[in-house]
XYZ file of C-alpha atoms in Angstrom:
234
model
C 8.465 6.989 6.815
C 6.499 10.045 7.833
C 3.134 9.427 9.493
C 1.222 11.895 7.343
C 1.804 9.751 4.290
C 0.188 7.080 2.167
C 2.389 4.046 1.633
C 1.823 0.601 0.161
C 2.678 -2.659 1.875
C 5.315 -3.259 -0.802
C 7.019 0.102 -0.228
C 6.892 -0.192 3.548
C 8.329 -3.694 3.667
C 11.065 -2.806 1.188
C 11.986 0.246 3.292
C 12.149 -1.915 6.431
C 14.262 -4.481 4.570
C 16.634 -1.698 3.514
C 16.776 -0.372 7.085
C 17.712 -3.809 8.437
C 20.409 -4.097 5.776
C 21.818 -0.638 6.559
C 21.985 -1.488 10.266
C 24.176 -4.486 9.356
C 22.195 -7.026 11.366
C 23.940 -10.382 11.126
C 21.952 -13.586 10.622
C 22.650 -14.500 14.241
C 21.356 -11.134 15.470
C 18.218 -11.483 13.365
C 17.634 -14.968 14.775
C 18.047 -13.588 18.281
C 15.478 -10.874 17.518
C 13.105 -13.515 16.192
C 13.372 -15.458 19.462
C 12.807 -12.268 21.449
C 9.888 -10.883 19.428
C 8.427 -14.209 18.172
C 8.510 -12.869 14.608
C 11.232 -12.364 12.004
C 12.651 -8.869 12.488
C 11.126 -7.474 9.291
C 7.688 -8.801 10.210
C 7.966 -7.531 13.789
C 8.744 -3.979 12.645
C 6.049 -4.110 9.959
C 3.375 -5.265 12.420
C 4.400 -2.740 15.059
C 4.058 0.093 12.536
C 0.776 -1.059 10.978
C -1.143 -2.647 13.823
C 0.676 -2.865 17.128
C 2.674 -0.793 19.553
C 5.407 1.141 17.712
C 8.862 -0.327 18.318
C 10.260 3.211 18.787
C 8.924 6.644 19.707
C 10.265 7.763 16.325
C 8.425 5.048 14.408
C 5.358 6.023 12.365
C 1.894 4.829 13.318
C 0.074 3.615 10.219
C -2.849 1.700 11.647
C -5.337 2.581 8.902
C -5.381 0.508 5.737
C -7.282 0.226 2.488
C -7.180 -2.326 -0.315
C -7.186 -0.868 -3.823
C -6.606 -2.739 -7.097
C -4.847 -5.663 -5.400
C -2.547 -3.391 -3.384
C -2.732 -2.732 0.344
C -2.267 0.893 1.381
C -1.311 1.959 4.907
C -1.719 5.432 6.368
C -2.281 7.293 9.629
C -5.702 8.433 10.793
C -4.617 12.023 10.070
C -3.999 11.390 6.369
C -6.707 12.884 4.095
C -7.321 9.736 2.023
C -9.041 10.202 -1.343
C -9.602 8.153 -4.495
C -7.302 10.553 -6.335
C -4.504 9.952 -3.816
C -4.958 6.186 -4.112
C -4.894 6.251 -7.910
C -1.817 8.491 -8.029
C 0.055 6.317 -5.547
C -1.075 3.138 -7.340
C 0.461 4.230 -10.641
C 3.689 5.382 -8.975
C 4.116 2.089 -7.121
C 3.197 0.071 -10.220
C 6.126 1.656 -12.042
C 8.456 0.920 -9.143
C 7.218 -2.660 -8.774
C 7.412 -3.399 -12.513
C 11.006 -2.155 -12.625
C 11.814 -4.470 -9.718
C 10.113 -7.412 -11.456
C 12.034 -6.607 -14.650
C 15.302 -6.817 -12.734
C 14.351 -10.178 -11.187
C 13.346 -11.580 -14.588
C 16.587 -10.401 -16.209
C 18.674 -12.003 -13.456
C 16.715 -15.251 -13.800
C 17.191 -15.395 -17.570
C 20.927 -14.764 -17.308
C 21.279 -17.456 -14.628
C 19.424 -19.904 -16.874
C 21.694 -19.121 -19.815
C 19.234 -17.141 -21.931
C 20.342 -14.307 -24.137
C 18.233 -11.171 -23.748
C 17.452 -9.870 -27.223
C 15.342 -6.899 -26.190
C 14.065 -5.468 -22.934
C 11.840 -2.387 -22.843
C 8.403 -1.210 -21.726
C 8.173 -4.122 -19.280
C 8.561 -6.657 -22.084
C 11.540 -8.929 -22.587
C 12.466 -11.067 -25.573
C 14.895 -13.866 -24.740
C 16.322 -16.895 -26.508
C 18.210 -20.065 -25.611
C 19.011 -22.427 -28.488
C 15.648 -23.047 -30.183
C 13.556 -21.744 -27.273
C 12.218 -18.197 -27.506
C 10.365 -16.348 -24.773
C 8.268 -13.211 -24.867
C 7.884 -12.084 -21.276
C 5.314 -9.418 -20.429
C 5.022 -7.921 -16.945
C 1.789 -6.814 -15.310
C 1.346 -4.861 -12.093
C -1.524 -7.070 -10.929
C -3.689 -10.035 -11.860
C -6.458 -7.530 -12.630
C -4.418 -5.872 -15.383
C -3.564 -9.235 -16.941
C -7.232 -10.263 -16.794
C -8.223 -7.077 -18.625
C -5.874 -7.841 -21.527
C -5.668 -11.632 -21.815
C -8.675 -12.067 -24.110
C -7.218 -9.654 -26.661
C -4.038 -11.714 -27.004
C -3.273 -14.548 -29.413
C -1.495 -16.994 -27.131
C 1.560 -19.036 -28.091
C 4.047 -21.307 -26.337
C 6.603 -18.482 -26.190
C 4.316 -16.250 -24.105
C 5.159 -15.692 -20.452
C 3.048 -13.382 -18.295
C 4.527 -12.195 -15.006
C 2.392 -10.984 -12.107
C 3.080 -10.204 -8.436
C 0.996 -11.580 -5.546
C -2.097 -9.633 -4.551
C -4.129 -8.866 -1.472
C -7.161 -10.984 -2.327
C -7.288 -14.540 -3.659
C -10.639 -14.162 -5.445
C -9.305 -12.480 -8.638
C -6.717 -15.252 -8.927
C -9.376 -17.957 -8.612
C -11.566 -16.198 -11.160
C -8.666 -15.792 -13.587
C -7.686 -19.445 -13.201
C -11.242 -20.607 -13.830
C -11.728 -18.410 -16.884
C -8.332 -18.517 -18.580
C -6.198 -21.471 -17.416
C -7.682 -23.771 -20.072
C -6.652 -21.499 -22.965
C -3.231 -20.758 -21.455
C -2.426 -24.430 -20.866
C -3.653 -25.434 -24.318
C -1.386 -22.819 -25.918
C 1.487 -23.995 -23.665
C 1.936 -20.422 -22.457
C 2.797 -19.768 -18.810
C 2.006 -17.339 -16.013
C 4.741 -16.708 -13.469
C 4.111 -15.374 -9.984
C 7.057 -13.323 -8.702
C 7.076 -11.885 -5.191
C 9.203 -8.704 -5.345
C 9.542 -8.652 -1.547
C 11.276 -12.032 -1.351
C 12.266 -12.316 -5.044
C 10.865 -15.863 -5.094
C 9.537 -17.153 -8.407
C 6.595 -19.544 -8.625
C 4.480 -21.075 -11.332
C 0.868 -19.955 -11.398
C -0.309 -21.517 -14.674
C 1.756 -23.816 -16.876
C 5.285 -25.175 -16.556
C 8.454 -23.223 -17.400
C 10.620 -24.594 -20.190
C 13.803 -26.586 -19.720
C 16.367 -25.448 -17.211
C 14.231 -22.531 -16.015
C 12.246 -24.959 -13.876
C 15.071 -25.387 -11.359
C 14.620 -21.767 -10.262
C 10.888 -22.149 -9.554
C 8.733 -23.297 -6.696
C 5.053 -24.122 -6.845
C 3.139 -21.418 -5.015
C 0.739 -22.153 -2.189
C -1.756 -20.037 -4.115
C -1.639 -22.442 -7.071
C -1.877 -25.496 -4.820
C -4.922 -24.028 -3.122
C -6.662 -23.200 -6.400
C -5.869 -26.555 -7.993
C -7.390 -28.382 -5.033
C -10.694 -26.714 -5.833
C -10.467 -26.322 -9.600
C -8.781 -28.594 -12.096
C -9.093 -27.376 -15.693
C -10.025 -29.823 -18.430
C -7.723 -29.194 -21.371
C -9.914 -29.137 -24.446
C -10.067 -27.120 -27.640
C -13.814 -26.619 -27.172
C -13.646 -23.464 -25.097
């Protein structure tokens, strides 16, 4: 993690996670670190690099940050940030994140007993008995929002998105599109690639998939303020 570099929150946290794994920290050692630093070890290192006192003289100092297309970018004050650099990094990390999401989805489907018929270009076709799924991955809620109106929704459609940096696009998407998605019995899954947790954002997963899901705090928050009325007059 060189200081003169632009890195996303996702990349940085995954690198720290890998570092902790390579150092062979046991659960007991990580718990001891949490007592000492008052944060889980991953979070302590992340905060020390991005906002606090570096945990080591060799650690990078990435105290500058910028939000761009629902990604948070961290960099040092010496980095020559530009829109071109942000866009280039965004596309590179999107590819990396989508591949990670694809892996999580494939593992989930296999655990749930689905057969994967086809998996390419961040789309997966899967089947279990009479239930078919067409799963499409998006790098952000913004990309899904840009395409959702062009789609003819069906009950087999599953859209997968990662969390973002700002709740407002999620609220706006829920307000504008949850009615149509729920009426079609399609679903939107929220998968956090950092923790590999899978939550429902809109709709309810079919059958035995549900046991692998939690309801996200994001969805709970939105539903407290906005409850869609399911009607065909939209």
